[in-house]
CSV table of C-alpha atoms and ligand atoms in Angstrom, one decimal:
chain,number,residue,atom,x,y,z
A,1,UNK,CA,115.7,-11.5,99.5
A,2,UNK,CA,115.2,-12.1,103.3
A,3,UNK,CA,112.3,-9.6,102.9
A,4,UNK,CA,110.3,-12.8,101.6
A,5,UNK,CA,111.5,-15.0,104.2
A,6,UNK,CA,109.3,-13.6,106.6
A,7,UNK,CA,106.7,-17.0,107.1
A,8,UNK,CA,107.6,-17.5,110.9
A,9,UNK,CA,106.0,-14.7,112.8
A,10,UNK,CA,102.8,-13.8,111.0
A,11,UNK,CA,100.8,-15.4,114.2
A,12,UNK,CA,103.5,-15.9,116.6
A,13,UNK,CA,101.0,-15.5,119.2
A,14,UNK,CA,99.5,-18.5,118.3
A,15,UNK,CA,102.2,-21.1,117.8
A,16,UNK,CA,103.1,-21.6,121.5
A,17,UNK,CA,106.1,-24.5,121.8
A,18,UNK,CA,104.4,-27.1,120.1
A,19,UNK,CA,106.6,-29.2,117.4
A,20,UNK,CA,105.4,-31.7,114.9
A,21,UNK,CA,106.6,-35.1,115.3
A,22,UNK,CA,105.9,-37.4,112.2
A,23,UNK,CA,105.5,-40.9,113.6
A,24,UNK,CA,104.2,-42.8,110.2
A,25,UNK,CA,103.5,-41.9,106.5
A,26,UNK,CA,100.9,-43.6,104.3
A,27,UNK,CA,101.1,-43.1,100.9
A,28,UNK,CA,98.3,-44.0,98.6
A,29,UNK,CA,97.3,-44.2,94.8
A,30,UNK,CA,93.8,-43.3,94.3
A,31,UNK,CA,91.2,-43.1,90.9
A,32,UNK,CA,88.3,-41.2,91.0
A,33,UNK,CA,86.1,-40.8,87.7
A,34,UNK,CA,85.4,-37.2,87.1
A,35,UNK,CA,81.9,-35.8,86.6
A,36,UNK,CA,82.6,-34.4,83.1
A,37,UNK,CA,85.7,-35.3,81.7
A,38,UNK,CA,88.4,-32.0,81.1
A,39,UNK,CA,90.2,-31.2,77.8
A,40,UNK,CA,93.3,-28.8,77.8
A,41,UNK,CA,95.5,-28.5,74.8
A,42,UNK,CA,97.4,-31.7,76.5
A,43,UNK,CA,94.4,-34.2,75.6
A,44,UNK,CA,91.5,-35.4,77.2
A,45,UNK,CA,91.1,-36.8,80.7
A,46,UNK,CA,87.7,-39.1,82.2
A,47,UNK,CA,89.1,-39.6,85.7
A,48,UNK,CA,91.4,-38.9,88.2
A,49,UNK,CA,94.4,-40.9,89.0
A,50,UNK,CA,96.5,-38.7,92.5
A,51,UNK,CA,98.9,-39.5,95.5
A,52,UNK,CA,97.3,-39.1,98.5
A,53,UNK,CA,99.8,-38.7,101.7
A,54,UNK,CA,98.7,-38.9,105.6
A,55,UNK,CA,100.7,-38.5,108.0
A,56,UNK,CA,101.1,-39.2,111.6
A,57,UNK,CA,102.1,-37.5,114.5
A,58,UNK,CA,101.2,-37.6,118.5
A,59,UNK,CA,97.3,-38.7,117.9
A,60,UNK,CA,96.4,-36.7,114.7
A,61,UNK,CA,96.5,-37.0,111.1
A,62,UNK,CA,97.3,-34.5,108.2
A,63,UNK,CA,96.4,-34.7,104.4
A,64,UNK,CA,98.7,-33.6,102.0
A,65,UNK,CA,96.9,-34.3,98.1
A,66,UNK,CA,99.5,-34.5,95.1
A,67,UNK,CA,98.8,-33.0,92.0
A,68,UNK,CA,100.6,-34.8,89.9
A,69,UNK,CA,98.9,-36.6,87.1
A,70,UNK,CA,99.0,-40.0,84.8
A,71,UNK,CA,100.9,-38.1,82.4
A,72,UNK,CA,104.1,-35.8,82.8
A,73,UNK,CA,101.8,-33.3,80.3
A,74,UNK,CA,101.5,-30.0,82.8
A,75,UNK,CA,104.7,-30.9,84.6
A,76,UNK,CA,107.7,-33.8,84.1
A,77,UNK,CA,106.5,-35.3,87.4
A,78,UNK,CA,103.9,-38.4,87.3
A,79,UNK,CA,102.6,-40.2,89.8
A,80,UNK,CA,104.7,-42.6,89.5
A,81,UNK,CA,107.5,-40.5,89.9
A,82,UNK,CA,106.5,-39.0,93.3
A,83,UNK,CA,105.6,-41.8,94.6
A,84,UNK,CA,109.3,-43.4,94.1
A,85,UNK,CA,110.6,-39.7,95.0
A,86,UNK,CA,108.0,-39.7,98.1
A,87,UNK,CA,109.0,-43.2,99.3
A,88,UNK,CA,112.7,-43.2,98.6
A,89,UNK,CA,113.5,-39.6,99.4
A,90,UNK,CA,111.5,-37.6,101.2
A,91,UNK,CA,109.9,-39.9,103.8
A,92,UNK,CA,113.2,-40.5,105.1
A,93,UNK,CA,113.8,-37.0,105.6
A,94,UNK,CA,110.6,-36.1,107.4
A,95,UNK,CA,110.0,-40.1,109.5
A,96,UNK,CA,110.7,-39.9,113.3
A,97,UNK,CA,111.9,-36.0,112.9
A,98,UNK,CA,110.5,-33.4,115.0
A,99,UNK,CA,109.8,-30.3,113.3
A,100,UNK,CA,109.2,-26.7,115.1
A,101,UNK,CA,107.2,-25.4,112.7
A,102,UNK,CA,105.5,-26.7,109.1
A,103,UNK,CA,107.4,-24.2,107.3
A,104,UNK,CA,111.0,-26.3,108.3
A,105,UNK,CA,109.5,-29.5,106.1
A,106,UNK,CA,110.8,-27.7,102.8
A,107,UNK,CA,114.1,-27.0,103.9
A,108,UNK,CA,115.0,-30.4,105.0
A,109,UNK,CA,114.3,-31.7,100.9
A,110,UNK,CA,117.3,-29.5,100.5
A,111,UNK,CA,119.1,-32.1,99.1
A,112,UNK,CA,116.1,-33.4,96.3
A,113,UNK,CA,116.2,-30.9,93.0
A,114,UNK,CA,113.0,-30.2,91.4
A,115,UNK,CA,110.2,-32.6,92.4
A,116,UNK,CA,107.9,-30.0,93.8
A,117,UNK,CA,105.1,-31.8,93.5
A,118,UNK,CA,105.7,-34.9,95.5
A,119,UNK,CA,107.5,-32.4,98.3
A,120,UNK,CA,104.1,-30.2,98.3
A,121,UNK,CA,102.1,-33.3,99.0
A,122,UNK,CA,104.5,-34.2,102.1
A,123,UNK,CA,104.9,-30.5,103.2
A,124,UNK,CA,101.2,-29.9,102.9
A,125,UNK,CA,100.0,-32.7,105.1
A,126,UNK,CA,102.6,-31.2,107.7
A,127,UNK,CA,101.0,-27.8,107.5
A,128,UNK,CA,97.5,-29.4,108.2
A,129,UNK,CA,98.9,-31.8,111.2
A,130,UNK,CA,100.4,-29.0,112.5
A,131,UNK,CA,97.6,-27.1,112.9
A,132,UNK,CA,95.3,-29.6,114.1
A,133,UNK,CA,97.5,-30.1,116.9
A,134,UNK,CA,97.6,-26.4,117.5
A,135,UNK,CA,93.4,-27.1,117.3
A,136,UNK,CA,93.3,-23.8,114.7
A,137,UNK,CA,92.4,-23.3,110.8
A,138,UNK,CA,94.9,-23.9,108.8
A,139,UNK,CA,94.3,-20.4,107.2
A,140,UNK,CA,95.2,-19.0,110.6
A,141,UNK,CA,98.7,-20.9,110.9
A,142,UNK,CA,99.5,-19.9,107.3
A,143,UNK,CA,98.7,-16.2,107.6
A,144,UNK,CA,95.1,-16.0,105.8
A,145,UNK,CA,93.3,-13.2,106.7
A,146,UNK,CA,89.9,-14.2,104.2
A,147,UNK,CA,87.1,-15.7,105.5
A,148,UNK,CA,85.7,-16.3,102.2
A,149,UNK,CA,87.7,-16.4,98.9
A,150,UNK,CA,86.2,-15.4,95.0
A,151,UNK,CA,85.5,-18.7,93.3
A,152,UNK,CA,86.2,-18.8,89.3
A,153,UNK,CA,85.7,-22.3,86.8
A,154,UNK,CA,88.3,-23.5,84.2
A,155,UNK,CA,86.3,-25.2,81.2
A,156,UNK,CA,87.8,-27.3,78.9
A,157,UNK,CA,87.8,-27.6,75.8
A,158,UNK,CA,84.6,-28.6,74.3
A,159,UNK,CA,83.3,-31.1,71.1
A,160,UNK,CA,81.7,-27.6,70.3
A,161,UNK,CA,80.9,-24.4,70.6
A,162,UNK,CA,77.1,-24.8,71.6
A,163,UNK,CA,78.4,-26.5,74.4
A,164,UNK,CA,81.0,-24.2,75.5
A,165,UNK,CA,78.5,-21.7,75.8
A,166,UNK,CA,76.0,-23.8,77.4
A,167,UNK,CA,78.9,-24.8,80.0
A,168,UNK,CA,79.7,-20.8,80.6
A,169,UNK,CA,76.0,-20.5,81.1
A,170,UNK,CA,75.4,-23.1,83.9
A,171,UNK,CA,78.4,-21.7,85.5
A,172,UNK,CA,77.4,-18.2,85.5
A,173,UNK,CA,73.9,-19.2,86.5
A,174,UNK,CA,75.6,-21.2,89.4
A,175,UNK,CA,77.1,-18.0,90.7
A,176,UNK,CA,80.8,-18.4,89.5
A,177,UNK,CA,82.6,-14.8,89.7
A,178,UNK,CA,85.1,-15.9,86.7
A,179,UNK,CA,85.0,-18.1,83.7
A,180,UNK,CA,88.3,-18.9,82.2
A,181,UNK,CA,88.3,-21.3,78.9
A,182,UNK,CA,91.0,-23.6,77.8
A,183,UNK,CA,92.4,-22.3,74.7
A,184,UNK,CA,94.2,-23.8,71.7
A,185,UNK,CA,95.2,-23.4,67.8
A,186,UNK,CA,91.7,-23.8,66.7
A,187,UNK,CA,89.8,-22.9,69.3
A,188,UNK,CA,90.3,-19.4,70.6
A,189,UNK,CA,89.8,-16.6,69.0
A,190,UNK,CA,86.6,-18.1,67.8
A,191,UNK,CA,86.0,-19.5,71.2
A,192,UNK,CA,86.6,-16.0,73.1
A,193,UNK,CA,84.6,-14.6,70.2
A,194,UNK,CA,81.6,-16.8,70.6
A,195,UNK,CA,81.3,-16.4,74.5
A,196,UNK,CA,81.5,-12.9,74.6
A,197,UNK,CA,78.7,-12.6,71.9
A,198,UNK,CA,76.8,-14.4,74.2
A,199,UNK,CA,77.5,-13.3,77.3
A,200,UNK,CA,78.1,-9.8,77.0
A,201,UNK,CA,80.9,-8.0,79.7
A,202,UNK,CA,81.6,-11.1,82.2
A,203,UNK,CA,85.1,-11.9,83.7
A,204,UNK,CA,87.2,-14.0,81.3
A,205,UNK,CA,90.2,-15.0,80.7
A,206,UNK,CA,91.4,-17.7,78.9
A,207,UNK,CA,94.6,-20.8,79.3
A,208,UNK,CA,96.6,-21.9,77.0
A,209,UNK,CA,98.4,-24.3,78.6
A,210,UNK,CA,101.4,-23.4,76.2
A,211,UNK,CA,100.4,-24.5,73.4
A,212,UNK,CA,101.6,-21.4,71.4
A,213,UNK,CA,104.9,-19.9,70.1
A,214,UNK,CA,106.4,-16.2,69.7
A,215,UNK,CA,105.3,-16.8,66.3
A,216,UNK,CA,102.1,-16.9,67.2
A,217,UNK,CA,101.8,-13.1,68.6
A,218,UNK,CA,100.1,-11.6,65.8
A,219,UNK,CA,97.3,-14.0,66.3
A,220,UNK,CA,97.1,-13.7,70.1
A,221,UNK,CA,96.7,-10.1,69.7
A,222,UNK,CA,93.6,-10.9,68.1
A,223,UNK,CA,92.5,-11.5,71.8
A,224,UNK,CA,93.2,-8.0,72.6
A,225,UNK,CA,89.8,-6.9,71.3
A,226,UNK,CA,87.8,-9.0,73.4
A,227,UNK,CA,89.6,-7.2,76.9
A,228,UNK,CA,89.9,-10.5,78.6
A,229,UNK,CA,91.0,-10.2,82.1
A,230,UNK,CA,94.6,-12.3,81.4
A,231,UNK,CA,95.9,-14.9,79.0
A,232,UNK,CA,97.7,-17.5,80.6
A,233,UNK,CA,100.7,-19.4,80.3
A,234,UNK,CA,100.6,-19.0,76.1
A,235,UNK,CA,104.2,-20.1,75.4
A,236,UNK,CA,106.4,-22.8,76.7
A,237,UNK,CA,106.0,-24.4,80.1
A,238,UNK,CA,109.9,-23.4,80.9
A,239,UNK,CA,110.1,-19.9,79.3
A,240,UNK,CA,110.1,-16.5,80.8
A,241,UNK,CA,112.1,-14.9,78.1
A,242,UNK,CA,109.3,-15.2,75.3
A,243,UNK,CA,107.0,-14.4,77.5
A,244,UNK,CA,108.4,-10.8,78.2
A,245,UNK,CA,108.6,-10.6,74.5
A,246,UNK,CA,105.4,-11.5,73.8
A,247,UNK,CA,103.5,-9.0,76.7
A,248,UNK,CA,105.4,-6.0,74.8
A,249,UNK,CA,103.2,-6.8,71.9
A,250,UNK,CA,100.1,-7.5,74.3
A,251,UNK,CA,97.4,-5.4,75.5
A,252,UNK,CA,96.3,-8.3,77.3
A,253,UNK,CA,97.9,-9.1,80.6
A,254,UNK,CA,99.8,-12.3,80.5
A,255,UNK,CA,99.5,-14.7,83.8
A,256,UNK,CA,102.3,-17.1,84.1
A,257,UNK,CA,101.4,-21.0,85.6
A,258,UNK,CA,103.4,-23.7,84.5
A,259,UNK,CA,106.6,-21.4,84.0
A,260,UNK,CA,106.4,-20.0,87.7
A,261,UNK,CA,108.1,-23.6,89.7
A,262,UNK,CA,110.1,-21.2,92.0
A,263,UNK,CA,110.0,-18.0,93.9
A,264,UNK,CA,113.8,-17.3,91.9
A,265,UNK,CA,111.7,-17.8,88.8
A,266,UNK,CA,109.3,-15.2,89.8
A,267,UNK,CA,111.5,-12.8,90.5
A,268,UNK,CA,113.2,-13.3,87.1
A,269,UNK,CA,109.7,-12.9,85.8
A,270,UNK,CA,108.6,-10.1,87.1
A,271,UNK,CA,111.9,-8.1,86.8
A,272,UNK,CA,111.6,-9.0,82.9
A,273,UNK,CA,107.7,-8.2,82.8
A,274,UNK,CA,107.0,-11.3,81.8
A,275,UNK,CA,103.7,-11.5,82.9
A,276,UNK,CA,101.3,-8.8,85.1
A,277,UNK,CA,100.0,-11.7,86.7
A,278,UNK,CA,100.8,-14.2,88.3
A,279,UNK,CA,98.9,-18.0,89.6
A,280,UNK,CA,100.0,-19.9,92.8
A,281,UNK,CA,99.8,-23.8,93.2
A,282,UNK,CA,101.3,-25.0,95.5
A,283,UNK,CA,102.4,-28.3,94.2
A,284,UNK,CA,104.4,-26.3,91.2
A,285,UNK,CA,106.2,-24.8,93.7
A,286,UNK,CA,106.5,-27.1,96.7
A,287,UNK,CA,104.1,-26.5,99.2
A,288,UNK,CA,102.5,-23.8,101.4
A,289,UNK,CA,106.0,-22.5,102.4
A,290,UNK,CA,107.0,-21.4,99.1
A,291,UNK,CA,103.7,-20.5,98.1
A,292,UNK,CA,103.5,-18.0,100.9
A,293,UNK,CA,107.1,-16.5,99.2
A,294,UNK,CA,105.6,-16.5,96.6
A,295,UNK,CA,102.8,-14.1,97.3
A,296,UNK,CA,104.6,-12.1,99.2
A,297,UNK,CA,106.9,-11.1,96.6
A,298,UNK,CA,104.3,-10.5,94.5
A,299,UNK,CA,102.7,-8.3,96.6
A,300,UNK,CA,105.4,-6.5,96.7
A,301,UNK,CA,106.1,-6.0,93.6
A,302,UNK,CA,102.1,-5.2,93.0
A,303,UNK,CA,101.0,-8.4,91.0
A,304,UNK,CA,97.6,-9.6,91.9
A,305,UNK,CA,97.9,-13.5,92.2
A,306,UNK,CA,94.9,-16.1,91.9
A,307,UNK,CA,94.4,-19.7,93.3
A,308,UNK,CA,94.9,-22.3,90.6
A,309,UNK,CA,93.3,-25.7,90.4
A,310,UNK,CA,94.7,-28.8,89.2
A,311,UNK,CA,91.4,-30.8,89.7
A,312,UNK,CA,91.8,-31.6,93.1
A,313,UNK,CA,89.7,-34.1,95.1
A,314,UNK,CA,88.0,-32.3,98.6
A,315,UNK,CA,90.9,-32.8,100.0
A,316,UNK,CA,93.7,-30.4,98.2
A,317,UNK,CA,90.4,-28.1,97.8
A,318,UNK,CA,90.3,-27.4,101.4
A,319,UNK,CA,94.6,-26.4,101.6
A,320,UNK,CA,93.8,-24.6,98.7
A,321,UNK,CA,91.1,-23.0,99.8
A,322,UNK,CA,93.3,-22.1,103.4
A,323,UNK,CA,95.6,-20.6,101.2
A,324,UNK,CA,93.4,-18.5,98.9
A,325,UNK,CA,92.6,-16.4,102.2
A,326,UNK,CA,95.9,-14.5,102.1
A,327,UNK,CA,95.6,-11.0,101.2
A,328,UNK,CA,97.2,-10.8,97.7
A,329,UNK,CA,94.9,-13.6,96.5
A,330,UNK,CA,92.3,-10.8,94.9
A,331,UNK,CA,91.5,-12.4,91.8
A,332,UNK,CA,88.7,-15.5,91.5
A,333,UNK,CA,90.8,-18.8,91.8
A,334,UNK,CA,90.0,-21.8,90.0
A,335,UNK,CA,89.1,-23.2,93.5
A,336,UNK,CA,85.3,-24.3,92.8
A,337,UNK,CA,82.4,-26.7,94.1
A,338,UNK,CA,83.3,-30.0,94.4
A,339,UNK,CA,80.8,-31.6,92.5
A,340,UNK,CA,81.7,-30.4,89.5
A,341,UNK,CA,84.6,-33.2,89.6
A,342,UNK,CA,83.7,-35.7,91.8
A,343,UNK,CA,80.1,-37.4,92.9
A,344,UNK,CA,81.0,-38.5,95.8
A,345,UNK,CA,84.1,-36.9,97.0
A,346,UNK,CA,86.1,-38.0,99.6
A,347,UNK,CA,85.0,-35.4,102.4
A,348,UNK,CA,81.5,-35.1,104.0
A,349,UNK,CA,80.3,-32.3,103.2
A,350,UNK,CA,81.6,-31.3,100.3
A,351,UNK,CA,82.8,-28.2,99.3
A,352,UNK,CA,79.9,-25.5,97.9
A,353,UNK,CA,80.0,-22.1,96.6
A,354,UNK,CA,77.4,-19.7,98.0
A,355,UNK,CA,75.1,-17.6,94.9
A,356,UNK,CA,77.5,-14.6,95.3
A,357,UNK,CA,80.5,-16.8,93.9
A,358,UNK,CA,82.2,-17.4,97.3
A,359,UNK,CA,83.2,-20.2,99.2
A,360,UNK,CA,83.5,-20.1,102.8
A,361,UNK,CA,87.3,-20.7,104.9
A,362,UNK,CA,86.7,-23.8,106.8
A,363,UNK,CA,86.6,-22.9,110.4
A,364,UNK,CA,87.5,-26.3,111.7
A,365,UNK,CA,91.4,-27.3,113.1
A,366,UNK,CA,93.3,-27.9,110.1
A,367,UNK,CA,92.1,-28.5,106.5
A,368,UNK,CA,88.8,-28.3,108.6
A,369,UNK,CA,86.7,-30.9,106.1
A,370,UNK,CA,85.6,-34.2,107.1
A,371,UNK,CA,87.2,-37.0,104.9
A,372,UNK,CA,84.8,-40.4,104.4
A,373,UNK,CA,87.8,-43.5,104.9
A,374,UNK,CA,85.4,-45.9,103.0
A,375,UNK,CA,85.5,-43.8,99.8
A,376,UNK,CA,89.5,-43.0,100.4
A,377,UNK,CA,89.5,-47.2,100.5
A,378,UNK,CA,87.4,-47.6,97.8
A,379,UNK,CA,89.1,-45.7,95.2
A,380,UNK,CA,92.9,-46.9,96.0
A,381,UNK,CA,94.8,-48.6,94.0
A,382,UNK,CA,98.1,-49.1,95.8
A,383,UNK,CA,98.9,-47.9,99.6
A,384,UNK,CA,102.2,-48.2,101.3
A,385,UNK,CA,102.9,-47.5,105.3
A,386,UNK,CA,106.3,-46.3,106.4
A,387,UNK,CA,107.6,-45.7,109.4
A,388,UNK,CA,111.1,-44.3,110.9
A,389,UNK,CA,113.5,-47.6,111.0
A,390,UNK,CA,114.7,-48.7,113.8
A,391,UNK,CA,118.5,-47.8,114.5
B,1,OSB,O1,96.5,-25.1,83.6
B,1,OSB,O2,95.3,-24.4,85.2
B,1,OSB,C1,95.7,-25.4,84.5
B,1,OSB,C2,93.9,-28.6,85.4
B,1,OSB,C3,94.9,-29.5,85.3
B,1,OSB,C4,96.1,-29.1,84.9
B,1,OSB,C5,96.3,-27.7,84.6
B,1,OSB,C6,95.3,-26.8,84.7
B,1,OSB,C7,94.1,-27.3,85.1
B,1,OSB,C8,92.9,-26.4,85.2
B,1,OSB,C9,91.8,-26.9,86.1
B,1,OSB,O3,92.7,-25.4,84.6
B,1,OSB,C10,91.4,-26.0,87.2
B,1,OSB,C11,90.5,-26.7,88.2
B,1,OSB,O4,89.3,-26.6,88.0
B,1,OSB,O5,90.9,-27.4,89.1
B,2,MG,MG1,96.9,-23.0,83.7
């Protein structure tokens, strides 16, 4: 175990004494329509509705960006939920305390089970004030060695096939390294089928988003012929055990999401050959902390990992994109352009993949992006300010 719990000295050199000091939090509820709506087998979606958190410290500010959703569909937490967890829990824990180091935030929600989602969103805007006080990437503070990371698109479900296929084929034209489809009873084999008819020998893969059963293994061996580069997450959001069961009867490599919350889980995972592969968001687990755990001990156990997206606006793009540039990320993450969600998105620039499928590490302190405070204003809903109470 303390093998993974190596974060601290990656960069030593560059950490000098400085210490985070969180002075003020401000949460916010933002909506932001999407460009095209998405469909996974959870339903359909036309815009975004995510936490925002800022916080404060000594003359900076960091973004954290909360993945949570409307519905508790991909994971039990809301938005709603985080923000009472964020308000009544964790803000306490982190208002008027100095920290050493980012990577001490997680620790002191000890005492909040589960939640990772509104803990990332906290932790992640200490990782990025943290390293705009340093004045370096936030890649650099978190161990990145990537200058450029291998962008993939997720495509949802579609009204039909034609326009599956004429989705894969603007994203391909656009450069995109991987093309992964959302899968579901009804449309998939016939999906995979269809695209690569079309499309001959690209990188594919294809989500689930558990929507299957053990049940269902004969069927989702069908897959096997098509050599996809993973299936992912096919059975229950909470299961490892089926999951080992089902990759005996697999060609296919199975990639876990939803099921991986924790690095213990992981572990358990792997051990049990659960999966071959394995996705990191950091708001399923809790942050960049227990991300970085997380591909560590994946590394060392030899299982590639990817990026995954949860339809983030510029901001969580950029963190995401910082984290992407550690080593054992070498498969295309679902970390793409930003216009194909939002237009406009909160940061100026916005986030662009090059011909070759790539998209650049921001070189800038922090997150590195430039965030536009008249569209953060103009798309929240609800915003509260907290501050350490006086004693
Ligand atoms: O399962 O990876 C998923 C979006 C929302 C919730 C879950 C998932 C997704 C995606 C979209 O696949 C990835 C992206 O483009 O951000
Ligand atoms: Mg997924």
């Amino acid at each position: 175990m303390a093998m993974y719990l190596n974060i601290p000295n990656r960069n030593s050199e560059c950490y000098h004494s400085r210490i985070v000091r969180i002075d003020r939090l401000e949460l916010r509820l933002l909506r932001l329509p999407l460009v095209h709506f998405f469909e996974t087998s959870f339903g359909r979606i036309y815009d975004k509705h995510f936490l925002l958190v800022k916080l404060e410290g000594e003359g900076q500010a960091g973004f954290g960006e909360c993945v949570a959703e409307s519905d508790p569909y991909y994971s039990s937490e809301t938005n709603e939920t985080c923000w009472h967890v964020i308000t009544e829990f964790l803000a306490p824990r982190v208002l008027g305390v100095r920290f050493d180091h980012p990577r001490d935030v997680y620790p002191a929600f000890k005492a909040v089970r589960g939640h990772n989602m509104a803990k990332a969103a906290v932790e992640m805007a200490a990782w990025d004030l943290y390293a705009r006080q340093q004045g370096v990437p936030l890649s650099r503070v978190l161990g990145g060695t990537r200058t450029e990371i291998a962008s993939g698109v997720s495509i949802g479900i579609q009204d039909s096939l034609d326009q599956l296929v004429e989705k894969v084929d603007r994203e391909l034209a656009a450069g995109y390294q991987r093309i992964k489809i959302k899968i579901k009873p009804g449309w998939d084999v016939n999906a995979v089928e269809r695209v690569r008819a079309r499309f001959g020998a690209i990188a594919l893969m294809a989500d689930a988003n558990a929507a299957y059963t053990l049940a269902d293994a004969a069927h989702l061996a069908r897959l096997d012929q098509f050599d996809l580069m993973m299936i992912e997450q096919p059975l229950e959001y909470d299961d490892v055990g089926d999951h080992a069961r089902l990759q005996e009867q697999l060609r296919t490599p199975i990639c876990l999401d939803e099921s991986i919350h924790s690095v213990r889980v992981a572990e358990e995972a792997i051990r049990s050959k659960a999966c071959r592969i394995i996705n990191i968001k950091p708001g399923r687990v809790g942050g960049h902390r227990e991300s970085i755990r997380l591909h560590d001990l994946c590394q060392a156990h030899g299982i590639p990992v990817w990026h995954g997206g949860m339809l983030e606006s510029g901001l969580g793009r950029a963190h995401n994109i910082h984290l992407s540039s550690l080593a054992n990320f070498s498969l295309p993450g679902d970390v793409a352009a930003s216009k194909r969600y939002f237009n406009p998105d909160l940061i100026e620039p916005p986030i662009e993949v090059s011909p070759a499928g790539t998209i650049a590490v921001p070189t800038g302190p922090g997150i590195g992006v430039t965030y536009v405070q008249e569209r953060i204003d103009a798309a929240t809903k609800r915003l509260a300010a907290l501050e350490p109470t006086a004693v």
